[in-house]
Amino acid sequence: MTGKSNPFSSLITSPPCNLQRSLLTISALTLITFTYLSLKSLHFPLQYCSPDISVTRQVETSEEFTDIYHSPEVFRLNYEEMEKNFKVFIYPDGDPNTFYQTPRKLTGKYASEGFFFQNIRESHFRTDNPDEAHLFFIPISCHKMRGKGTSYENMTVIVDNYVQSLIMKYPYWNRTLGADHFFVTCHDVGVRATEGVPFLVKNSIRVVCSPSYDVGFIPHKDVALPQVLQPFALPAGGNDIENRTALGFWAGHRNSKIRVILARVWENDTELDISNNRINRATGPLVYQKRFYRTKFCICPGGSQVNSARITDSIHYGCIPVILSNYYDLPFNDILNWERFAVILKESDVYRLKYILKEIPDEEFVLLHNNLVKVQKHFQWNTPPLRYDAFHMVMYDLWLRHHVIKY
């Protein structure tokens, strides 16, 4: 050992100092090992049982929750908590031809309302014990009433009488003046039918497809329901960027000011495919849907309301939605970062629309498209529902709302 330093000489010459140093090293290594094992354990299956189902589920790794979410890790953990604990009581009273029935159909522009009614009725979130419920569902199907030819005025009377009967029969509304109650309705039918019942609109949680700030929608209380025209006619788009050669596309009825302007300014443009009316089906099968497959950006102007099913069509077919609607609280806006998979503009931007889209670099378009594919599952209704689909995302939004209710 002559002429060479002894790596252990410091331990020999100053035992107290180096003993302390060694203990610190061991503590650090223990902490690192524990952290590593804790993170690694996330890859193992997690089992839990609900009252109605017992399944083995794979716990998602943090890498699956990217910046398409505002708070990826918070969403992951809260979602798991919601799945295990959230309970909803559905009021059983009322005329079965009007209340507590799946709306007339699960297709078309009212599909979201129909799917929610069916999913909640069959889900493990439902409880028959109101004392363990976090929220109370008022099963009013305005769409069902409309199908029977009921006028909006009579709908308002029916809704008012029904809710008043629940208040008289049960003690739950009066605990919070309805803050822990919610109802679900899509398109403008339910909005018009309930707007004449102010105590219901102001106090309870409205889950609606027309979430417009300028007509009384309250973002921190109400929930934006995605309007989905299911079933989709063609498979989901994705991994098909090379086929998307058209810059932008829109075709539809000119039933709003913004649509009139959009058609007038851009219908003769050679780079934007803008039609001032619906595509005639006589031109061929599924011509409208096929346009989504070959387009980079699909224009989504508001119609008679701020919402449009064209947004979820765009997401499904892999075409970047260009939101062209003011005062619109986008579905799951408090969960998803829409700027990561959509282009959000003001209505006044319609005059510069083509130039705004052309200024988006190719690499940014690719990123938007890849993120769009990741969120497709959140805008799909299923029977039975699947994890992270539209039903579960609405339930998660309701789960968030119930935390602010105190009584």
Short mmCIF file of C-alpha atoms in Angstrom, two decimals:
data_model
loop_
_atom_site.label_atom_id
_atom_site.label_comp_id
_atom_site.label_asym_id
_atom_site.label_seq_id
_atom_site.Cartn_x
_atom_site.Cartn_y
_atom_site.Cartn_z
CA MET A 1 0.00 0.00 0.00
CA THR A 2 3.05 2.25 0.07
CA GLY A 3 2.69 5.32 -2.16
CA LYS A 4 -1.02 4.72 -2.61
CA SER A 5 -3.81 6.38 -0.75
CA ASN A 6 -5.92 4.12 1.41
CA PRO A 7 -9.60 4.68 0.66
CA PHE A 8 -10.49 3.59 4.19
CA SER A 9 -7.85 5.70 5.95
CA SER A 10 -10.37 8.41 6.79
CA LEU A 11 -12.53 5.86 8.54
CA ILE A 12 -9.51 4.71 10.55
CA THR A 13 -8.25 8.15 11.48
CA SER A 14 -11.54 9.86 12.45
CA PRO A 15 -14.20 7.31 13.40
CA PRO A 16 -16.81 9.68 14.95
CA CYS A 17 -16.94 12.02 11.97
CA ASN A 18 -17.06 9.28 9.39
CA LEU A 19 -19.58 7.22 11.31
CA GLN A 20 -21.94 10.18 11.11
CA ARG A 21 -21.20 10.53 7.41
CA SER A 22 -21.87 6.82 6.82
CA LEU A 23 -25.21 6.99 8.62
CA LEU A 24 -26.26 9.92 6.45
CA THR A 25 -25.27 7.94 3.35
CA ILE A 26 -27.30 4.93 4.46
CA SER A 27 -30.32 7.16 5.17
CA ALA A 28 -30.08 8.72 1.72
CA LEU A 29 -29.84 5.33 0.03
CA THR A 30 -32.82 4.06 2.01
CA LEU A 31 -34.90 7.06 0.95
CA ILE A 32 -33.93 6.61 -2.71
CA THR A 33 -34.75 2.90 -2.60
CA PHE A 34 -38.11 3.50 -0.94
CA THR A 35 -39.01 6.16 -3.52
CA TYR A 36 -38.02 3.88 -6.39
CA LEU A 37 -40.09 0.97 -5.05
CA SER A 38 -43.06 3.24 -4.43
CA LEU A 39 -43.00 4.50 -8.00
CA LYS A 40 -42.46 1.04 -9.37
CA SER A 41 -45.46 -0.27 -7.46
CA LEU A 42 -47.70 1.91 -9.64
CA HIS A 43 -47.14 -0.59 -12.45
CA PHE A 44 -48.76 -3.46 -10.55
CA PRO A 45 -52.50 -4.19 -10.80
CA LEU A 46 -54.82 -2.65 -8.25
CA GLN A 47 -57.98 -4.46 -7.21
CA TYR A 48 -61.01 -2.98 -5.60
CA CYS A 49 -64.65 -3.91 -5.38
CA SER A 50 -67.66 -1.69 -5.86
CA PRO A 51 -71.12 -2.67 -4.65
CA ASP A 52 -72.07 -3.81 -8.14
CA ILE A 53 -68.86 -4.85 -9.89
CA SER A 54 -65.54 -6.46 -9.02
CA VAL A 55 -62.78 -6.00 -11.54
CA THR A 56 -59.02 -5.99 -11.74
CA ARG A 57 -57.69 -2.79 -13.21
CA GLN A 58 -54.26 -1.71 -14.22
CA VAL A 59 -53.12 1.43 -12.45
CA GLU A 60 -52.04 3.99 -14.98
CA THR A 61 -48.51 5.28 -14.84
CA SER A 62 -48.00 9.00 -14.54
CA GLU A 63 -46.59 9.07 -18.08
CA GLU A 64 -50.08 8.35 -19.46
CA PHE A 65 -51.39 11.58 -17.96
CA THR A 66 -49.73 14.26 -20.04
CA ASP A 67 -50.21 18.00 -20.29
CA ILE A 68 -53.51 17.54 -22.13
CA TYR A 69 -54.77 17.73 -18.53
CA HIS A 70 -54.44 20.85 -16.40
CA SER A 71 -53.27 18.81 -13.40
CA PRO A 72 -52.45 15.28 -14.60
CA GLU A 73 -51.55 13.72 -11.27
CA VAL A 74 -54.42 15.37 -9.42
CA PHE A 75 -56.82 14.08 -12.07
CA ARG A 76 -55.44 10.54 -11.85
CA LEU A 77 -55.71 10.34 -8.08
CA ASN A 78 -59.10 12.04 -7.81
CA TYR A 79 -60.52 9.89 -10.59
CA GLU A 80 -59.59 6.73 -8.71
CA GLU A 81 -61.16 8.14 -5.55
CA MET A 82 -64.32 9.01 -7.49
CA GLU A 83 -64.60 5.50 -8.91
CA LYS A 84 -64.42 3.92 -5.47
CA ASN A 85 -66.57 6.26 -3.40
CA PHE A 86 -68.96 8.42 -5.44
CA LYS A 87 -72.66 7.70 -4.84
CA VAL A 88 -75.74 9.20 -6.50
CA PHE A 89 -79.36 8.75 -5.47
CA ILE A 90 -81.94 8.83 -8.25
CA TYR A 91 -85.42 9.99 -7.27
CA PRO A 92 -87.87 7.17 -8.12
CA ASP A 93 -91.07 9.23 -8.15
CA GLY A 94 -93.03 10.65 -11.04
CA ASP A 95 -94.87 9.57 -14.14
CA PRO A 96 -92.76 6.80 -15.73
CA ASN A 97 -93.71 8.13 -19.18
CA THR A 98 -92.07 11.45 -18.34
CA PHE A 99 -89.52 10.92 -15.60
CA TYR A 100 -86.76 8.42 -14.99
CA GLN A 101 -86.70 6.88 -18.40
CA THR A 102 -84.05 6.81 -21.05
CA PRO A 103 -85.03 9.47 -23.59
CA ARG A 104 -86.59 8.42 -26.86
CA LYS A 105 -83.39 7.36 -28.56
CA LEU A 106 -79.63 7.10 -28.17
CA THR A 107 -78.88 8.62 -31.56
CA GLY A 108 -78.78 12.10 -33.03
CA LYS A 109 -78.26 15.41 -31.25
CA TYR A 110 -79.93 14.19 -28.03
CA ALA A 111 -77.74 11.07 -27.71
CA SER A 112 -75.70 12.48 -24.81
CA GLU A 113 -78.81 12.91 -22.69
CA GLY A 114 -80.03 9.42 -23.53
CA PHE A 115 -76.70 7.75 -22.84
CA PHE A 116 -76.32 9.49 -19.48
CA PHE A 117 -79.80 8.40 -18.34
CA GLN A 118 -79.06 4.81 -19.30
CA ASN A 119 -75.51 4.76 -17.92
CA ILE A 120 -76.34 6.26 -14.52
CA ARG A 121 -79.27 3.92 -14.03
CA GLU A 122 -77.07 0.86 -14.60
CA SER A 123 -73.86 2.10 -13.00
CA HIS A 124 -72.24 1.25 -9.65
CA PHE A 125 -72.41 4.96 -8.76
CA ARG A 126 -76.12 4.59 -8.12
CA THR A 127 -77.26 3.98 -4.55
CA ASP A 128 -80.72 3.18 -3.20
CA ASN A 129 -79.75 4.68 0.14
CA PRO A 130 -80.16 8.48 0.01
CA ASP A 131 -78.30 8.87 3.31
CA GLU A 132 -75.04 7.74 1.71
CA ALA A 133 -75.49 9.78 -1.48
CA HIS A 134 -73.18 12.65 -2.36
CA LEU A 135 -75.55 14.02 -5.01
CA PHE A 136 -79.21 13.58 -5.98
CA PHE A 137 -80.26 13.11 -9.61
CA ILE A 138 -83.57 14.64 -10.72
CA PRO A 139 -84.44 12.40 -13.71
CA ILE A 140 -86.30 14.87 -15.90
CA SER A 141 -86.25 13.95 -19.59
CA CYS A 142 -87.35 17.09 -21.38
CA HIS A 143 -86.57 15.32 -24.62
CA LYS A 144 -89.07 12.64 -23.65
CA MET A 145 -91.72 15.30 -23.05
CA ARG A 146 -90.92 17.03 -26.33
CA GLY A 147 -91.40 13.73 -28.13
CA LYS A 148 -94.94 13.58 -26.77
CA GLY A 149 -95.70 17.00 -28.24
CA THR A 150 -95.63 18.84 -24.92
CA SER A 151 -95.25 22.61 -25.32
CA TYR A 152 -92.43 24.47 -23.59
CA GLU A 153 -94.95 26.21 -21.35
CA ASN A 154 -96.45 22.91 -20.20
CA MET A 155 -92.98 21.42 -19.75
CA THR A 156 -92.16 24.23 -17.32
CA VAL A 157 -95.32 23.49 -15.33
CA ILE A 158 -94.53 19.75 -15.25
CA VAL A 159 -90.96 20.33 -14.11
CA ASP A 160 -92.01 22.86 -11.46
CA ASN A 161 -94.72 20.58 -10.04
CA TYR A 162 -92.41 17.58 -10.02
CA VAL A 163 -89.55 19.29 -8.19
CA GLN A 164 -91.99 20.84 -5.70
CA SER A 165 -93.34 17.35 -4.97
CA LEU A 166 -89.79 16.10 -4.28
CA ILE A 167 -89.21 19.01 -1.90
CA MET A 168 -92.40 18.20 -0.01
CA LYS A 169 -91.85 14.44 0.15
CA TYR A 170 -88.11 14.25 0.90
CA PRO A 171 -85.87 16.22 3.31
CA TYR A 172 -82.80 16.31 1.04
CA TRP A 173 -83.45 19.41 -1.08
CA ASN A 174 -83.99 21.63 1.94
CA ARG A 175 -80.61 20.74 3.47
CA THR A 176 -78.79 22.71 0.76
CA LEU A 177 -81.69 24.38 -1.11
CA GLY A 178 -80.89 22.00 -3.97
CA ALA A 179 -77.14 22.61 -4.22
CA ASP A 180 -76.47 18.85 -4.08
CA HIS A 181 -79.07 18.07 -6.77
CA PHE A 182 -78.54 17.92 -10.53
CA PHE A 183 -80.43 17.33 -13.74
CA VAL A 184 -79.21 16.50 -17.24
CA THR A 185 -80.51 17.82 -20.54
CA CYS A 186 -79.08 18.32 -24.01
CA HIS A 187 -79.70 20.83 -26.78
CA ASP A 188 -82.01 23.81 -26.26
CA VAL A 189 -85.14 21.85 -25.32
CA GLY A 190 -84.18 21.28 -21.70
CA VAL A 191 -82.79 24.79 -21.30
CA ARG A 192 -86.04 26.35 -22.48
CA ALA A 193 -88.17 23.96 -20.44
CA THR A 194 -86.37 24.65 -17.16
CA GLU A 195 -85.62 28.37 -17.47
CA GLY A 196 -89.12 29.07 -16.12
CA VAL A 197 -88.19 27.34 -12.84
CA PRO A 198 -85.61 29.81 -11.46
CA PHE A 199 -85.05 28.11 -8.09
CA LEU A 200 -84.06 24.92 -9.93
CA VAL A 201 -81.76 26.69 -12.40
CA LYS A 202 -80.03 28.88 -9.83
CA ASN A 203 -79.60 26.34 -7.03
CA SER A 204 -79.05 22.90 -8.57
CA ILE A 205 -76.26 21.70 -10.84
CA ARG A 206 -77.25 21.92 -14.51
CA VAL A 207 -75.57 19.40 -16.80
CA VAL A 208 -76.36 20.88 -20.20
CA CYS A 209 -75.16 20.87 -23.80
CA SER A 210 -75.67 24.64 -24.06
CA PRO A 211 -73.15 26.01 -21.54
CA SER A 212 -73.16 29.66 -22.51
CA TYR A 213 -71.92 32.31 -20.10
CA ASP A 214 -74.36 34.90 -21.45
CA VAL A 215 -77.53 32.89 -20.64
CA GLY A 216 -76.92 32.09 -17.00
CA PHE A 217 -74.53 29.14 -17.14
CA ILE A 218 -72.37 29.17 -13.99
CA PRO A 219 -69.05 27.38 -14.68
CA HIS A 220 -68.07 26.53 -11.10
CA LYS A 221 -71.58 25.14 -10.40
CA ASP A 222 -72.89 23.77 -13.68
CA VAL A 223 -71.39 21.14 -15.98
CA ALA A 224 -70.92 21.33 -19.76
CA LEU A 225 -72.23 18.16 -21.39
CA PRO A 226 -70.54 17.24 -24.70
CA GLN A 227 -73.03 17.00 -27.55
CA VAL A 228 -72.25 13.81 -29.44
CA LEU A 229 -74.02 12.55 -32.57
CA GLN A 230 -73.69 8.85 -31.93
CA PRO A 231 -73.30 6.33 -33.35
CA PHE A 232 -70.39 7.65 -35.38
CA ALA A 233 -70.75 6.64 -39.02
CA LEU A 234 -67.05 5.84 -39.53
CA PRO A 235 -64.12 4.70 -37.35
CA ALA A 236 -62.03 7.15 -35.35
CA GLY A 237 -59.29 9.02 -37.18
CA GLY A 238 -55.69 9.05 -36.05
CA ASN A 239 -52.13 8.44 -37.25
CA ASP A 240 -53.23 9.69 -40.67
CA ILE A 241 -51.58 13.09 -40.92
CA GLU A 242 -50.24 12.41 -44.42
CA ASN A 243 -53.85 12.16 -45.71
CA ARG A 244 -54.85 15.56 -44.39
CA THR A 245 -54.13 17.82 -47.31
CA ALA A 246 -57.05 20.27 -47.00
CA LEU A 247 -56.52 23.28 -44.71
CA GLY A 248 -60.02 23.76 -43.29
CA PHE A 249 -63.59 22.48 -43.65
CA TRP A 250 -67.11 23.46 -42.64
CA ALA A 251 -70.55 22.65 -44.01
CA GLY A 252 -73.83 23.33 -42.29
CA HIS A 253 -76.94 25.43 -41.89
CA ARG A 254 -76.54 29.19 -41.54
CA ASN A 255 -78.60 29.37 -38.34
CA SER A 256 -76.42 31.88 -36.49
CA LYS A 257 -74.73 35.19 -37.20
CA ILE A 258 -71.24 33.70 -37.06
CA ARG A 259 -72.16 31.00 -39.59
CA VAL A 260 -73.58 33.56 -41.98
CA ILE A 261 -70.34 35.56 -41.80
CA LEU A 262 -68.20 32.43 -42.14
CA ALA A 263 -70.01 31.38 -45.32
CA ARG A 264 -70.06 34.87 -46.81
CA VAL A 265 -66.35 35.54 -46.26
CA TRP A 266 -64.87 32.14 -47.12
CA GLU A 267 -67.25 30.05 -49.27
CA ASN A 268 -65.38 30.89 -52.49
CA ASP A 269 -61.90 30.48 -51.05
CA THR A 270 -59.64 27.93 -52.76
CA GLU A 271 -57.87 26.78 -49.57
CA LEU A 272 -60.78 26.62 -47.15
CA ASP A 273 -63.55 24.13 -47.97
CA ILE A 274 -66.57 26.13 -46.77
CA SER A 275 -70.14 25.24 -47.79
CA ASN A 276 -73.10 27.40 -46.89
CA ASN A 277 -75.39 24.41 -46.44
CA ARG A 278 -75.36 20.76 -45.50
CA ILE A 279 -73.77 18.42 -48.01
CA ASN A 280 -76.47 16.70 -50.06
CA ARG A 281 -76.52 12.97 -49.36
CA ALA A 282 -77.29 12.37 -53.01
CA THR A 283 -73.67 13.22 -53.82
CA GLY A 284 -72.56 9.92 -52.28
CA PRO A 285 -72.48 7.91 -49.05
CA LEU A 286 -70.93 9.57 -46.01
CA VAL A 287 -69.38 12.39 -48.06
CA TYR A 288 -69.67 14.79 -45.11
CA GLN A 289 -67.90 12.47 -42.67
CA LYS A 290 -65.16 11.60 -45.17
CA ARG A 291 -64.26 15.30 -45.47
CA PHE A 292 -63.09 15.20 -41.85
CA TYR A 293 -60.52 12.51 -42.69
CA ARG A 294 -58.69 14.63 -45.27
CA THR A 295 -58.75 17.96 -43.43
CA LYS A 296 -56.32 19.43 -40.93
CA PHE A 297 -58.66 21.90 -39.21
CA CYS A 298 -62.44 21.59 -38.92
CA ILE A 299 -64.26 24.86 -38.27
CA CYS A 300 -66.79 24.67 -35.42
CA PRO A 301 -68.92 27.83 -35.28
CA GLY A 302 -71.76 28.06 -32.78
CA GLY A 303 -75.26 27.43 -34.10
CA SER A 304 -78.55 28.39 -32.48
CA GLN A 305 -76.61 27.85 -29.24
CA VAL A 306 -72.89 28.18 -28.51
CA ASN A 307 -72.39 24.42 -28.78
CA SER A 308 -72.17 22.19 -31.80
CA ALA A 309 -71.92 18.43 -32.24
CA ARG A 310 -69.37 19.23 -34.95
CA ILE A 311 -66.77 19.61 -32.19
CA THR A 312 -67.04 15.99 -31.08
CA ASP A 313 -67.29 14.89 -34.72
CA SER A 314 -63.97 16.63 -35.35
CA ILE A 315 -62.37 15.00 -32.32
CA HIS A 316 -63.59 11.56 -33.34
CA TYR A 317 -62.40 11.84 -36.94
CA GLY A 318 -59.02 13.29 -35.98
CA CYS A 319 -59.57 16.79 -37.40
CA ILE A 320 -58.37 19.63 -35.16
CA PRO A 321 -61.50 21.51 -33.98
CA VAL A 322 -61.39 25.27 -34.46
CA ILE A 323 -63.74 26.68 -31.83
CA LEU A 324 -65.42 29.79 -33.22
CA SER A 325 -67.94 30.64 -30.54
CA ASN A 326 -68.02 33.26 -27.80
CA TYR A 327 -69.11 32.63 -24.19
CA TYR A 328 -68.69 28.85 -24.53
CA ASP A 329 -67.61 26.83 -21.48
CA LEU A 330 -66.12 23.86 -23.30
CA PRO A 331 -66.89 20.35 -22.02
CA PHE A 332 -64.49 19.18 -19.27
CA ASN A 333 -62.78 22.57 -19.45
CA ASP A 334 -61.66 22.31 -15.82
CA ILE A 335 -60.00 18.96 -16.54
CA LEU A 336 -58.68 19.14 -20.11
CA ASN A 337 -56.35 21.76 -21.52
CA TRP A 338 -58.18 22.43 -24.78
CA GLU A 339 -55.35 24.52 -26.17
CA ARG A 340 -53.30 21.30 -26.41
CA PHE A 341 -55.64 19.70 -28.97
CA ALA A 342 -57.81 22.48 -30.41
CA VAL A 343 -57.62 26.01 -31.81
CA ILE A 344 -59.77 28.42 -29.81
CA LEU A 345 -60.69 31.71 -31.47
CA LYS A 346 -63.05 34.60 -30.90
CA GLU A 347 -65.89 35.08 -33.34
CA SER A 348 -64.25 38.30 -34.51
CA ASP A 349 -61.31 36.21 -35.73
CA VAL A 350 -63.47 34.80 -38.54
CA TYR A 351 -62.22 37.48 -40.94
CA ARG A 352 -58.60 36.32 -40.47
CA LEU A 353 -59.45 32.63 -40.21
CA LYS A 354 -57.37 31.31 -43.11
CA TYR A 355 -54.31 33.32 -42.19
CA ILE A 356 -54.45 32.22 -38.56
CA LEU A 357 -54.58 28.57 -39.58
CA LYS A 358 -51.79 28.92 -42.15
CA GLU A 359 -49.52 30.48 -39.52
CA ILE A 360 -49.68 27.33 -37.37
CA PRO A 361 -46.34 25.50 -37.93
CA ASP A 362 -46.38 21.88 -39.11
CA GLU A 363 -44.76 20.65 -35.91
CA GLU A 364 -47.48 22.34 -33.85
CA PHE A 365 -50.18 20.76 -36.01
CA VAL A 366 -48.62 17.33 -35.48
CA LEU A 367 -48.59 17.88 -31.72
CA LEU A 368 -52.22 19.02 -31.73
CA HIS A 369 -53.23 15.99 -33.78
CA ASN A 370 -51.38 13.52 -31.54
CA ASN A 371 -53.01 15.05 -28.46
CA LEU A 372 -56.39 14.95 -30.16
CA VAL A 373 -56.11 11.18 -30.53
CA LYS A 374 -55.40 10.92 -26.78
CA VAL A 375 -58.63 12.70 -25.81
CA GLN A 376 -60.95 10.84 -28.20
CA LYS A 377 -61.93 8.36 -25.46
CA HIS A 378 -63.28 11.23 -23.35
CA PHE A 379 -65.87 12.13 -26.00
CA GLN A 380 -67.27 8.66 -26.63
CA TRP A 381 -70.41 7.20 -25.02
CA ASN A 382 -70.50 3.47 -24.36
CA THR A 383 -72.97 0.88 -23.10
CA PRO A 384 -71.83 -0.28 -20.65
CA PRO A 385 -69.60 2.74 -19.99
CA LEU A 386 -65.81 2.44 -20.09
CA ARG A 387 -63.22 4.13 -17.89
CA TYR A 388 -62.51 7.73 -18.88
CA ASP A 389 -65.31 7.84 -21.45
CA ALA A 390 -67.84 10.69 -21.68
CA PHE A 391 -70.04 9.28 -18.91
CA HIS A 392 -67.17 8.94 -16.46
CA MET A 393 -65.86 12.40 -17.32
CA VAL A 394 -69.27 13.91 -16.56
CA MET A 395 -69.37 11.95 -13.30
CA TYR A 396 -65.90 13.25 -12.46
CA ASP A 397 -67.07 16.82 -13.06
CA LEU A 398 -70.01 16.17 -10.72
CA TRP A 399 -67.60 14.65 -8.19
CA LEU A 400 -65.62 17.88 -8.24
CA ARG A 401 -68.77 19.95 -7.75
CA HIS A 402 -69.96 18.01 -4.73
CA HIS A 403 -66.81 18.90 -2.79
CA VAL A 404 -67.81 22.55 -2.56
CA ILE A 405 -71.22 21.78 -1.05
CA LYS A 406 -71.37 22.20 2.72
CA TYR A 407 -74.25 21.42 5.08
#
